[in-house]
Coordinates of C-alpha atoms in Angstrom, one line a residue:
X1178 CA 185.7 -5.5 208.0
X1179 CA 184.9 -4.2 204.4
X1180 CA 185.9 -0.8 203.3
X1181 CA 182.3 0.3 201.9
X1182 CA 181.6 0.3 205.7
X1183 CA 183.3 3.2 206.0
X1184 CA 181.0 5.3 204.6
X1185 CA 177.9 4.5 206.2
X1186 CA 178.8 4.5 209.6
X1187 CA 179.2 7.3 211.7
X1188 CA 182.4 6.2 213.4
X1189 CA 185.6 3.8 212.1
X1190 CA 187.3 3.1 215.4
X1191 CA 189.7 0.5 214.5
X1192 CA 190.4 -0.7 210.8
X1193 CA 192.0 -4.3 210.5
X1194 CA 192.5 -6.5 208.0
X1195 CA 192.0 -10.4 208.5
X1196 CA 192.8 -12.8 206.2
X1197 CA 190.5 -15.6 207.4
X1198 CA 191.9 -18.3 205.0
X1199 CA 192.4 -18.6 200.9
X1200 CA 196.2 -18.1 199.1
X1201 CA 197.8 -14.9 199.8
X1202 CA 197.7 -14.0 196.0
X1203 CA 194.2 -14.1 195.9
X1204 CA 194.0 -12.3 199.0
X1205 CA 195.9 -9.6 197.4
X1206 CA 193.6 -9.4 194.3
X1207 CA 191.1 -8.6 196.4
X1208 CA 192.2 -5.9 198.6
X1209 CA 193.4 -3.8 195.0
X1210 CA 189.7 -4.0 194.2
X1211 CA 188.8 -2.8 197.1
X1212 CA 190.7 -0.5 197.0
X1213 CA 190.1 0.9 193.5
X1214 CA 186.2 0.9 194.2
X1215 CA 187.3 3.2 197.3
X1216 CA 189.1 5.6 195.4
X1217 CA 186.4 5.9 192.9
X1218 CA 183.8 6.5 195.4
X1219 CA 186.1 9.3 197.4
X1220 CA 185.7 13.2 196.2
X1221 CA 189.1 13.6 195.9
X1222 CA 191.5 14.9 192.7
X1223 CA 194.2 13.3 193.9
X1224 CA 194.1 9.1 194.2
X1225 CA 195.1 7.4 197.2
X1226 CA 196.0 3.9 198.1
X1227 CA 195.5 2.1 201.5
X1228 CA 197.9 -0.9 201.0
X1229 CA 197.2 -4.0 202.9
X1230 CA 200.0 -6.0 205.0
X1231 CA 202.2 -7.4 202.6
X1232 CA 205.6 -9.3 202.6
X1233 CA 206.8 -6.4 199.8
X1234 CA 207.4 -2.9 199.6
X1235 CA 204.5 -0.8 197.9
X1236 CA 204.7 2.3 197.3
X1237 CA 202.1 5.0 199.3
X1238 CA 201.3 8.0 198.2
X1239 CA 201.2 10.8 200.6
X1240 CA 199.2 13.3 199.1
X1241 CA 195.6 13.5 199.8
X1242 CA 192.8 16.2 199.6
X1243 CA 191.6 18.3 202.3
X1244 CA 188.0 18.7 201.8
X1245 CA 186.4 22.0 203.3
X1246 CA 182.4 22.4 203.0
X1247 CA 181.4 26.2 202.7
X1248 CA 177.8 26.1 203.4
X1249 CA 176.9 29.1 201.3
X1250 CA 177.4 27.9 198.0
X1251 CA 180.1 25.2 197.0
X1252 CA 182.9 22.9 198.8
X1253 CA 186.1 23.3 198.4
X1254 CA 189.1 21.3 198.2
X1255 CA 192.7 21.3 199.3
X1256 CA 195.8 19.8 198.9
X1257 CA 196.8 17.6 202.6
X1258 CA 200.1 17.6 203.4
X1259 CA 201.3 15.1 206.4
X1260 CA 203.3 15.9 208.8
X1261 CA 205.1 13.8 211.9
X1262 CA 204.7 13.7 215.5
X1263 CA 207.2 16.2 216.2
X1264 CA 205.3 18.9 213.6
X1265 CA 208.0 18.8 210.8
X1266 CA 207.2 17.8 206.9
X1267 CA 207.6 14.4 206.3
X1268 CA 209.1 13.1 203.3
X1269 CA 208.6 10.7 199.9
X1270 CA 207.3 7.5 201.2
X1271 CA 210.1 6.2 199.2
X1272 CA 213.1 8.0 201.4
X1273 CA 211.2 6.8 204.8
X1274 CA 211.2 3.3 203.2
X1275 CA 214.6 3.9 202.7
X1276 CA 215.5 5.1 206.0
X1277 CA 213.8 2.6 208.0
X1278 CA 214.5 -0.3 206.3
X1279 CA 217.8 0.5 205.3
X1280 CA 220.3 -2.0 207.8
X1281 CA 217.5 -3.8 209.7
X1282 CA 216.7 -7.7 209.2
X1283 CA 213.3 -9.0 207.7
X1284 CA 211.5 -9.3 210.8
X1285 CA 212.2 -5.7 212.0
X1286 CA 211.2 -5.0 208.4
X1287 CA 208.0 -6.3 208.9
X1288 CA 207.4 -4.9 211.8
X1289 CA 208.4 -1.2 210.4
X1290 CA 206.0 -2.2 207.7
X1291 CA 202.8 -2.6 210.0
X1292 CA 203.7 0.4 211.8
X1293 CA 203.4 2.4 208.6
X1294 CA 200.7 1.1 207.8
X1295 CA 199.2 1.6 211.0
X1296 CA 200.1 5.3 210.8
X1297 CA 198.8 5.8 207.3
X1298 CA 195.4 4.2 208.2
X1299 CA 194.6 6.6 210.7
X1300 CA 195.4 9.5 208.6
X1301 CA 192.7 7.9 206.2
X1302 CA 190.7 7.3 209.0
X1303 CA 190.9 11.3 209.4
X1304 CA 190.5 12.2 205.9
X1305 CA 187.0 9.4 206.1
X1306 CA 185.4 11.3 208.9
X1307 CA 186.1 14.7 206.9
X1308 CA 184.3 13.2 204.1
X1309 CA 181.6 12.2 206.0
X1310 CA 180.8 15.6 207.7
X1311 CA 181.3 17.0 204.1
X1312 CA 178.7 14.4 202.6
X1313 CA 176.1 15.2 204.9
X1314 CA 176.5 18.7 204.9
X1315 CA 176.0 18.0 200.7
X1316 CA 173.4 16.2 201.1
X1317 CA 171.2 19.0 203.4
X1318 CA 172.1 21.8 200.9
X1319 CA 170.7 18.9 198.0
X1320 CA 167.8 18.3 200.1
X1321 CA 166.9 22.3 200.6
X1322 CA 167.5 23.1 196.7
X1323 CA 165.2 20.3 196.2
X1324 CA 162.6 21.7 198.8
X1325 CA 162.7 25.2 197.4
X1326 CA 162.4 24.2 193.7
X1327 CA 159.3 22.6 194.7
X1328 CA 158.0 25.3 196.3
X1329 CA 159.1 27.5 193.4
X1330 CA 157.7 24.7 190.8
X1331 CA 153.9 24.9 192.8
X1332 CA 154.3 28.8 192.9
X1333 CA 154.3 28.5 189.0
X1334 CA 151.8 26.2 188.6
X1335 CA 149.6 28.1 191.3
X1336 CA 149.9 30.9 188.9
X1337 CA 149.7 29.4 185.7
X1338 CA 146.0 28.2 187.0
X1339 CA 144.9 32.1 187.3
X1340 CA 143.1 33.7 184.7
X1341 CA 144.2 37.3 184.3
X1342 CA 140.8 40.0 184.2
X1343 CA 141.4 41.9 181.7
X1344 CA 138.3 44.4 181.6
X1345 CA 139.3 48.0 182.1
X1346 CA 137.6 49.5 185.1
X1347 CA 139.2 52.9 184.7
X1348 CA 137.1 55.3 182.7
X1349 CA 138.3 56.2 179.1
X1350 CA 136.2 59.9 179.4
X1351 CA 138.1 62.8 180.6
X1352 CA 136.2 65.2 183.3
X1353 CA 136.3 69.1 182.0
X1354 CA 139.1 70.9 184.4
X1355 CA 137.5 73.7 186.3
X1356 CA 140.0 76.1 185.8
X1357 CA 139.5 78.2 183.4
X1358 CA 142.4 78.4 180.8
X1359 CA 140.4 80.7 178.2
X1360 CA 142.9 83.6 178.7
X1361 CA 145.8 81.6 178.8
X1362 CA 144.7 80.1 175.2
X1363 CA 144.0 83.7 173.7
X1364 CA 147.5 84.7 175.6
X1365 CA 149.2 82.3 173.5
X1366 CA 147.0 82.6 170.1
X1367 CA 148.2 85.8 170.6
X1368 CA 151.9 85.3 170.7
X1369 CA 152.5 82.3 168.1
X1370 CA 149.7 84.8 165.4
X1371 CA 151.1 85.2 161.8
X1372 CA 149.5 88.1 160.0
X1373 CA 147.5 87.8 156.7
X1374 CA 150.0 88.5 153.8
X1375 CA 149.5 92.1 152.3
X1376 CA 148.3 92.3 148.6
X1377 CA 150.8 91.3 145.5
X1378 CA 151.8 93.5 143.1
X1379 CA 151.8 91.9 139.6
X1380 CA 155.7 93.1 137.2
X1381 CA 154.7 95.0 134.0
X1382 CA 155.2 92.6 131.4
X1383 CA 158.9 92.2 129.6
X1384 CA 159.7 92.1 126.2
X1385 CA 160.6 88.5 124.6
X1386 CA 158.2 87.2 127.8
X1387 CA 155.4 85.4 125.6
X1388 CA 155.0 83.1 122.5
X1389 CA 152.0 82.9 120.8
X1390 CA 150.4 80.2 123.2
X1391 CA 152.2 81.0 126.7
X1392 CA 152.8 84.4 129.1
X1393 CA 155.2 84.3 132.1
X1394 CA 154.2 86.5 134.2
X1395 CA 156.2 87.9 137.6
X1396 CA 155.4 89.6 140.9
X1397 CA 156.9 90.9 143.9
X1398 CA 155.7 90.8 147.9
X1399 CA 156.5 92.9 150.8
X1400 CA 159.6 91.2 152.5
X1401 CA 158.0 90.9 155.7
X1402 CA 155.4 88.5 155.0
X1403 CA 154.8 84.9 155.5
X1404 CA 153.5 83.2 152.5
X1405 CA 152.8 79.4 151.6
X1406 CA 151.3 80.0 147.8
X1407 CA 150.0 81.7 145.3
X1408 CA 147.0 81.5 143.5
X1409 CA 147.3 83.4 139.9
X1410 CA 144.0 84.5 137.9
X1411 CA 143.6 85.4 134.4
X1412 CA 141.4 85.2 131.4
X1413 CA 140.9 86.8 128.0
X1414 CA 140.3 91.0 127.7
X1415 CA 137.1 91.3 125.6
X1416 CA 136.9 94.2 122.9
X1417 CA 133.0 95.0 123.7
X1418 CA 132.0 94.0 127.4
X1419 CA 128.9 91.9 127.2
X1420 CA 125.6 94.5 128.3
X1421 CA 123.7 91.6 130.0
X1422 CA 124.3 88.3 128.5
X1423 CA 126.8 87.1 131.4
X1424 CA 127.2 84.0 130.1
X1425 CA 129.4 85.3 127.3
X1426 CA 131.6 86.9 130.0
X1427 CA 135.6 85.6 130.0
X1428 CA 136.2 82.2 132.0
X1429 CA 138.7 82.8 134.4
X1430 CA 141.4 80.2 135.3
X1431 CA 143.5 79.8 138.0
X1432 CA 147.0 78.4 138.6
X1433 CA 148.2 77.5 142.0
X1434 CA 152.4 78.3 142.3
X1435 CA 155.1 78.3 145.0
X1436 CA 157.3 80.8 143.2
X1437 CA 156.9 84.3 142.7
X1438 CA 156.8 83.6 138.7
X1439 CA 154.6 81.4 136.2
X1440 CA 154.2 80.2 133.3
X1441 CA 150.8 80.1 131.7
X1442 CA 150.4 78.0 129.3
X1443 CA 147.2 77.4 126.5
X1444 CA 146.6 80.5 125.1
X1445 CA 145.8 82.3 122.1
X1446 CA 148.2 84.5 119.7
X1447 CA 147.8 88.0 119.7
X1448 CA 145.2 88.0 122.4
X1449 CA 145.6 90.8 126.1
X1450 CA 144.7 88.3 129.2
X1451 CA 144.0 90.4 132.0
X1452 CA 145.9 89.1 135.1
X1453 CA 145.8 89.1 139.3
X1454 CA 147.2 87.1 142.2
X1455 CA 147.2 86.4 145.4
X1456 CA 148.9 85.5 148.3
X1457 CA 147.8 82.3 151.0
X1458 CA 149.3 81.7 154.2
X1459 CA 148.1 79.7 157.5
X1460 CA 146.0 82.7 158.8
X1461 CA 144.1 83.5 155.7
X1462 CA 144.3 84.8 151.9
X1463 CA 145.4 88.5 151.3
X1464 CA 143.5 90.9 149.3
X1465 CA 143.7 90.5 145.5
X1466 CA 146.8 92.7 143.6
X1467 CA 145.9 95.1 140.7
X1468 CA 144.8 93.9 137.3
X1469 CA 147.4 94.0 134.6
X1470 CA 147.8 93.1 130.7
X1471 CA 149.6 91.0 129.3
X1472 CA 149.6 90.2 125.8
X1473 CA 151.1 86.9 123.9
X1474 CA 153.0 87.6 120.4
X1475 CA 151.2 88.3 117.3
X1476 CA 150.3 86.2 114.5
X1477 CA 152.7 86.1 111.4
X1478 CA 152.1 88.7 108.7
X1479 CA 150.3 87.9 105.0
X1480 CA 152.4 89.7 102.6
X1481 CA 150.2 91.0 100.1
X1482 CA 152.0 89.4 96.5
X1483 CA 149.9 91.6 94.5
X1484 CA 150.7 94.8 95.9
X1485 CA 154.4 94.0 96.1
X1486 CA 157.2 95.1 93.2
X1487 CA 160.8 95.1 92.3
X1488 CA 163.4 96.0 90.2
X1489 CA 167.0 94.9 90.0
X1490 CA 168.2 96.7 92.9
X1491 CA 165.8 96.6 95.3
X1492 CA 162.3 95.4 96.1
X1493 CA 159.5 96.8 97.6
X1494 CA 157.3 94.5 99.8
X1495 CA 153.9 95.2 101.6
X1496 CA 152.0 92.7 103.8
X1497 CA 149.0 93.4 106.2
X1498 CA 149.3 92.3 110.0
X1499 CA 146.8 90.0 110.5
X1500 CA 146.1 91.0 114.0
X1501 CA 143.8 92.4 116.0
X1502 CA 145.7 94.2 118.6
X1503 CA 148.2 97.2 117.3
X1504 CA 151.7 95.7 116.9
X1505 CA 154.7 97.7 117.5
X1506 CA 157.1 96.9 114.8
X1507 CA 157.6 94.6 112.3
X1508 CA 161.2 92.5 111.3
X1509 CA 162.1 92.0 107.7
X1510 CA 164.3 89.1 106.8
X1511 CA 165.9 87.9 103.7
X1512 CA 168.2 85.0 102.6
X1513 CA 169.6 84.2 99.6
X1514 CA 169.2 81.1 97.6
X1515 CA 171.7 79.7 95.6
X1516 CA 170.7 76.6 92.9
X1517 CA 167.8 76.2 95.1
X1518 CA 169.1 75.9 98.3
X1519 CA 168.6 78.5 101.0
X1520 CA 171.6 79.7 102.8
X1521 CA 169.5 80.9 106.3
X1522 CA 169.1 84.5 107.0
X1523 CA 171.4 87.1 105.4
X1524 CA 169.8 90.1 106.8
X1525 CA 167.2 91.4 108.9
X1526 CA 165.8 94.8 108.9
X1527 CA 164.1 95.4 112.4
X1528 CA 161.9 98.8 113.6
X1529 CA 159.7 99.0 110.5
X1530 CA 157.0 100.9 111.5
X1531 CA 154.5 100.3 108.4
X1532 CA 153.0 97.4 106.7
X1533 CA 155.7 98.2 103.9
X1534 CA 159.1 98.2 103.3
X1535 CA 161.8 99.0 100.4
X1536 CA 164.8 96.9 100.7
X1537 CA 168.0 97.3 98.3
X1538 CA 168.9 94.3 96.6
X1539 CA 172.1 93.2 94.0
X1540 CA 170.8 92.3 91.0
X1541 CA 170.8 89.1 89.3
X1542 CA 170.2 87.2 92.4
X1543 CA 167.4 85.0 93.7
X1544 CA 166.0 86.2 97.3
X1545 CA 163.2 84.9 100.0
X1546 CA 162.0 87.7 102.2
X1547 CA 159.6 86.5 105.4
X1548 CA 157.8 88.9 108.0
X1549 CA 157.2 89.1 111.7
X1550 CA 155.4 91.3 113.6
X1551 CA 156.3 92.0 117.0
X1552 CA 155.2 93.2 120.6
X1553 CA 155.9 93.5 123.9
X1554 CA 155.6 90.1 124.1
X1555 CA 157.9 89.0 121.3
X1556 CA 158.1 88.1 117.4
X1557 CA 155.5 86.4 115.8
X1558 CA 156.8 83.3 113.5
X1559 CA 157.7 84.0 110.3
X1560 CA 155.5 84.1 107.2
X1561 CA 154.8 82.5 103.9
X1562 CA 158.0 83.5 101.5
X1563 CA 157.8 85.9 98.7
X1564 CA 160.5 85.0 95.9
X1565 CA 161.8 88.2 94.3
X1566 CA 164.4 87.6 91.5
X1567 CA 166.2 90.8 90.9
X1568 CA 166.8 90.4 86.7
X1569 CA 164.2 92.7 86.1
X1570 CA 161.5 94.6 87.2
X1571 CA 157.9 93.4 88.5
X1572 CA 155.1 94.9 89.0
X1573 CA 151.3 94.7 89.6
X1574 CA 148.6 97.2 87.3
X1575 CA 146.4 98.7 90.0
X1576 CA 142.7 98.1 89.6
X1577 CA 141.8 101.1 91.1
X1578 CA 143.2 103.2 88.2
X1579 CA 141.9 101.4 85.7
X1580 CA 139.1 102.4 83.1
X1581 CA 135.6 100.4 83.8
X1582 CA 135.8 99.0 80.3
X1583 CA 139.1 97.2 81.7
X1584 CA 139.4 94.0 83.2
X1585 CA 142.3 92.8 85.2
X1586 CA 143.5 89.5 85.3
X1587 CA 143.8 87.5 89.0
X1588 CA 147.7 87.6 88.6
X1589 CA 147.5 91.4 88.0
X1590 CA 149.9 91.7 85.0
X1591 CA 147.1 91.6 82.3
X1592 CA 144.7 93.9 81.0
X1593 CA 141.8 93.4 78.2
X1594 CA 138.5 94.8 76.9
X1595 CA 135.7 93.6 79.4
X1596 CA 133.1 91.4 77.6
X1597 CA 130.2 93.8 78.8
X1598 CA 130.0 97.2 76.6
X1599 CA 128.7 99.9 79.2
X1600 CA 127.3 102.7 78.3
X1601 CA 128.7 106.2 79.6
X1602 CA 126.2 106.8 81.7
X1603 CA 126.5 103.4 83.7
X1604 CA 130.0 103.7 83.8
X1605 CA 131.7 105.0 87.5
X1606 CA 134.8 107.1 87.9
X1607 CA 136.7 108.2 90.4
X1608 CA 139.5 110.3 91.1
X1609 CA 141.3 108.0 90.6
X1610 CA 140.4 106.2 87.7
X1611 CA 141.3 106.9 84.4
X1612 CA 137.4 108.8 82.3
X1613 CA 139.1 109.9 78.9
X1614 CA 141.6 106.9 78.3
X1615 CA 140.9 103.8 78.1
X1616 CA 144.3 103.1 80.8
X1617 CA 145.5 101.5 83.3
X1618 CA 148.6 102.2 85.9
X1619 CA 150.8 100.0 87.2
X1620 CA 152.6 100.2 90.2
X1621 CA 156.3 100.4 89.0
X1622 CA 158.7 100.4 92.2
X1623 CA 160.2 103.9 93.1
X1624 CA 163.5 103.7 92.6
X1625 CA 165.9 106.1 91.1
X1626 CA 168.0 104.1 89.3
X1627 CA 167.2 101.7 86.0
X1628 CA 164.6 99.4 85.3
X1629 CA 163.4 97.3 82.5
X1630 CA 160.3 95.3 81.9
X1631 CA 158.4 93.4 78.8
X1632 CA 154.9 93.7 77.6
X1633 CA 153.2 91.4 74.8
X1634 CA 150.6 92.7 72.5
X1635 CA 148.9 92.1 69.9
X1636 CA 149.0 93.2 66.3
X1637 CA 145.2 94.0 65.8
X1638 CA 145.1 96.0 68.8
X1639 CA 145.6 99.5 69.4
X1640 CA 147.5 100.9 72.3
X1641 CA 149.3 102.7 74.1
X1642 CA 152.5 101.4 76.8
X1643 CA 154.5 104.4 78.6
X1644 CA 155.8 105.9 81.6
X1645 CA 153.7 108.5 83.9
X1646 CA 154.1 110.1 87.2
X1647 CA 151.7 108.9 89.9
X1648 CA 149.5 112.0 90.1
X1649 CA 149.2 112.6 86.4
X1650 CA 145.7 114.0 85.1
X1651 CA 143.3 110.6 84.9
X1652 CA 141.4 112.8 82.2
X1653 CA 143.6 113.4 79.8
X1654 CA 145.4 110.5 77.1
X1655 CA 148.5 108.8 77.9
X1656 CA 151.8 110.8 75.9
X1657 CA 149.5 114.1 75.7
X1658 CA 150.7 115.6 78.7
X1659 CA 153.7 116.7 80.1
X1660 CA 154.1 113.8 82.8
X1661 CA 153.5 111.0 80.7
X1662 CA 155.7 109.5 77.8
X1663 CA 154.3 106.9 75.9
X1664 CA 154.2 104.6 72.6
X1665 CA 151.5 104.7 69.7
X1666 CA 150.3 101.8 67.8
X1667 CA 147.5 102.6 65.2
X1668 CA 145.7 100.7 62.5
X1669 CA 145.3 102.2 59.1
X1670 CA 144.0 101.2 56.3
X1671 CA 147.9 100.7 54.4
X1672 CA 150.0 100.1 57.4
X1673 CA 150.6 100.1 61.3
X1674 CA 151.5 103.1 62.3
X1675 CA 154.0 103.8 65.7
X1676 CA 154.0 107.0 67.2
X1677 CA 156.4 108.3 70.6
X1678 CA 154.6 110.9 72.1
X1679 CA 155.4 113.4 75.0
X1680 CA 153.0 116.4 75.9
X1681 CA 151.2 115.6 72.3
X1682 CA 154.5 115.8 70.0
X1683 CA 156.2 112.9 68.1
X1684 CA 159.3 112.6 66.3
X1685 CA 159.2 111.4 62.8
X1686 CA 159.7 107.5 63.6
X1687 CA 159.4 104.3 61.3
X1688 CA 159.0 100.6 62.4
X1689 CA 159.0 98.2 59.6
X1690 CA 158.6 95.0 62.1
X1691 CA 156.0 95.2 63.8
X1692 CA 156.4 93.9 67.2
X1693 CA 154.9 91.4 69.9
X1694 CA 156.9 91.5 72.8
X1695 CA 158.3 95.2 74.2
X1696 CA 161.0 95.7 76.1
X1697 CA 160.8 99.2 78.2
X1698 CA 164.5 100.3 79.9
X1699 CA 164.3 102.8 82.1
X1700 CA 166.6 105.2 83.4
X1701 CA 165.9 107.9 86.0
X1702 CA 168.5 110.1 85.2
X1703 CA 168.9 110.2 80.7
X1704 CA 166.2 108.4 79.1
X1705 CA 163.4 105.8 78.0
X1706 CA 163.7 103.6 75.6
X1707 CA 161.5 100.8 73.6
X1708 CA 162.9 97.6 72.3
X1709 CA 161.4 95.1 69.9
X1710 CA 163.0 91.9 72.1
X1711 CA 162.3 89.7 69.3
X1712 CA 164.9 91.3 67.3
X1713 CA 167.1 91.9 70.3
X1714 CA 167.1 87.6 70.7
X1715 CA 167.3 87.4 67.2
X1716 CA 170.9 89.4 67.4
X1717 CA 172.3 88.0 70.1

């Protein structure tokens, strides 16, 4: 019988081996392939030989596996162990070998041989039917995995097939609740409320706030109130409100800011902008602060050359401000410059009330002097430069004292006949203006102290060059009174003639060189005196 039969029979009764005819060696051959094909085939871990009748000892192994099928979810295998008739553990095949054929001839040999055999076979025959039970119980649980996957596999397909519906039968509108939930809103309006923000109040303006384009401007809140911005609202204070033209009323312009400060910027110098704010939160805008001026920093000053003098120790400088709006003080700076170079600011005379100031210089030096007006807001820039060189003195002649048949030159420090010859009775005087002499003052610097100037003449022209107070008599002749001192020059017929006259009297004087250029020194506390500076360069 052939060993595949094993396996598809239900039963294995008796297993014999016939060797029908053929060499034994062939024979043998045979029955190993058999028997490797058998192990193959058997679910086993372990490999286990049937050995055919033979004339030599093989070696058997005794180990086999015990196959268990768990119906659930797996089979399971374990380990067989063989035991003899009288239920003790057998041994190595190699120690029964050794005990049963150890002292017995070859024919008891044999015959120990096929009972072993014998013995083994039907614990193979055991181990077959095992296999058997566990192969068909294998092949149910193959045959119902197979069954449900294709019920599971049609289940898919089946709903592969279906088209979902995807219209929307529930409507999208909501029906209007009918309980009435009106106080309930107002109950809760109520509670989460914030109250309107109470009116600003705008910060009077601080000094050194403004330039001559920009304000900042600051205001304070009540602490309590809730507030998200600011709106700010200025524009230009006209002098003369407009009657009914409205179109030449201020534009207003408006800034939107988180902070309790701004800066406004674009404006013009020396100009009041009235101001307001107010304050925005979630439930509304509160009422608009009070109006209040502010006013950006003056233009600089225009000192006024003409009208300005000096002497060597000090100088006396007048400007006009330039500015519409009344400014509080004005600062007075000087520096001195030093072969052309100027060193910055040396001084600065702040608080000066009037459009005029006398500052004390050292003499001999070279000085710029600038201007600023200031206000609340701040100081202007500083203006154009006036040079003032402290050697000697300089001064304007003041056209408002002088005679109408005088003309003044632009610079101011000339005097000559005018080219029209009025008559009396077109001429116009004044209190101030000289009617007898033909004169003119000029406005030397008050200063107690010594002073010295030059005046050029000519040699065919009379005159008269002097000293006089400021409120001497404009009707009376220069020399002829007792404010006024004052030198002579008259044409005769044989000579010029030089006279020094004070309240009408002259001493008994005599020039031989007639002169061209004067020099006047004066000193407040001794004397006056005349020079003939030609002669003085001519010495020296």
């Amino acid at each position: 019988m052939d060993l595949h039969e094993v396996f598809t029979g239900t039963r294995l009764d008796v297993i014999t081996e016939e060797v029908l005819s053929g060499d034994e060696e062939d024979h043998k051959e045979r029955n190993e392939k058999e028997l490797e094909e058998l192990n193959r085939e058997l679910p086993t871990e372990e490999t286990f030989v049937v050995a055919p009748e033979m004339r030599e000892t093989r070696e058997v192994s005794s180990t086999f596996q015990r196959v268990s099928v768990d119906t659930d979810d797996s089979l399971r295998f374990e380990a067989y162990i063989p035991s003899d008739e009288d239920g003790t553990v057998s041994h190595g095949s190699a120690d029964v070998q050794d005990d049963v054929f150890e002292g017995h001839s070859e024919s008891e040999r044999m015959a120990a041989l096929t009972e072993e055999k014998k013995r083994k076979l039907e614990v193979l025959y055991t181990q077959l039917l095992g296999c058997g039970r566990w192969l068909e119980a294998s092949k149910d649980l193959i045959e119902s995995a197979q069954q449900l996957y294709r019920i599971e596999d049609k289940r898919i397909e089946e709903f592969a097939k279906e088209k979902p519906d995807t219209k929307l039968v529930t409507s999208l509108e909501f029906e209007t609740p009918l309980a009435d939930l009106s106080e309930v809103k107002t109950m809760m309006d109520s509670i989460n409320i914030v109250p309107a923000p109470s009116a600003p109040v705008i910060n009077p303006q601080v000094a050194n706030s403004a330039t001559e384009t920009s304000l900042r401007v600051c205001w304070s809140l009540f602490s309590n109130d809730t507030v998200e911005f600011y709106e700010l609202y200025y524009c230009p204070v006209l002098e003369v409100a407009p009657a009914t033209d409205s179109t030449k009323a201020p534009h207003v312009c408006k800034l939107k800011v988180q902070e309790t400060h701004c800066h406004v910027e674009n404006l013009h110098p020396d100009v009041q902008y009235e101001l307001w704010v107010t304050a925005t939160n979630t439930t509304g805008i509160s009422p608009a602060s009070e109006k209040a001026l502010h006013v950006t920093v003056p233009t600089p000053p225009i000192i006024r050359e003409r009208e300005c003098s000096s002497c060597p120790e000090a100088a006396l400088i007048r400007w006009e401000s330039g500015n519409t709006n009344p400014v509080d003080s004005y600062i007075v700076e000087l520096s001195e410059i030093a072969a052309s170079i100027d060193d910055g600011v040396r001084e600065s005379i702040v608080g000066v009330p009037t459009c005029e100031s006398l500052i004390q210089l050292e003499s001999g030096k070279l000085y710029s002097i600038y201007v600023r007006a200031v206000n609340v807001g701040g100081p202007s820039d500083r203006s154009e430069a006036l040079t003032v060189f402290t050697t000697g003195s300089v001064f304007h002649l003041l056209q408002e004292t002088a005679h109408p048949c005088l003309a003044l030159s632009e610079d101011g420090f000339s005097m000559f006949y005018s080219d029209e010859e009025l008559p009396i009775s077109a001429m116009t005087f004044d209190d101030n203006t000289f009617a007898r002499c033909v004169a003119v003052l000029g406005d030397l610097i008050p200063v107690r102290g010594q002073q010295y100037w030059e005046v050029e003449v000519e040699e065919t022209t009379e005159y008269r060059i002097g000293v006089a107070y400021a409120d001497t008599q404009r009707n009376s002749y220069l020399g002829g009174t007792n404010s006024s001192w004052c030198m002579r020059h008259i044409l005769t017929l044989s000579r010029h003639k030089y006279e020094f006259l004070h309240s009408s009297w002259s001493p008994d004087i005599r020039i031989t060189v007639n002169p061209v250029r004067i020099g006047l020194s004066l000193d407040y506390e001794e004397t006056l005196s005349f020079f003939n500076t030609d002669l003085l360069r001519i010495r020296t």
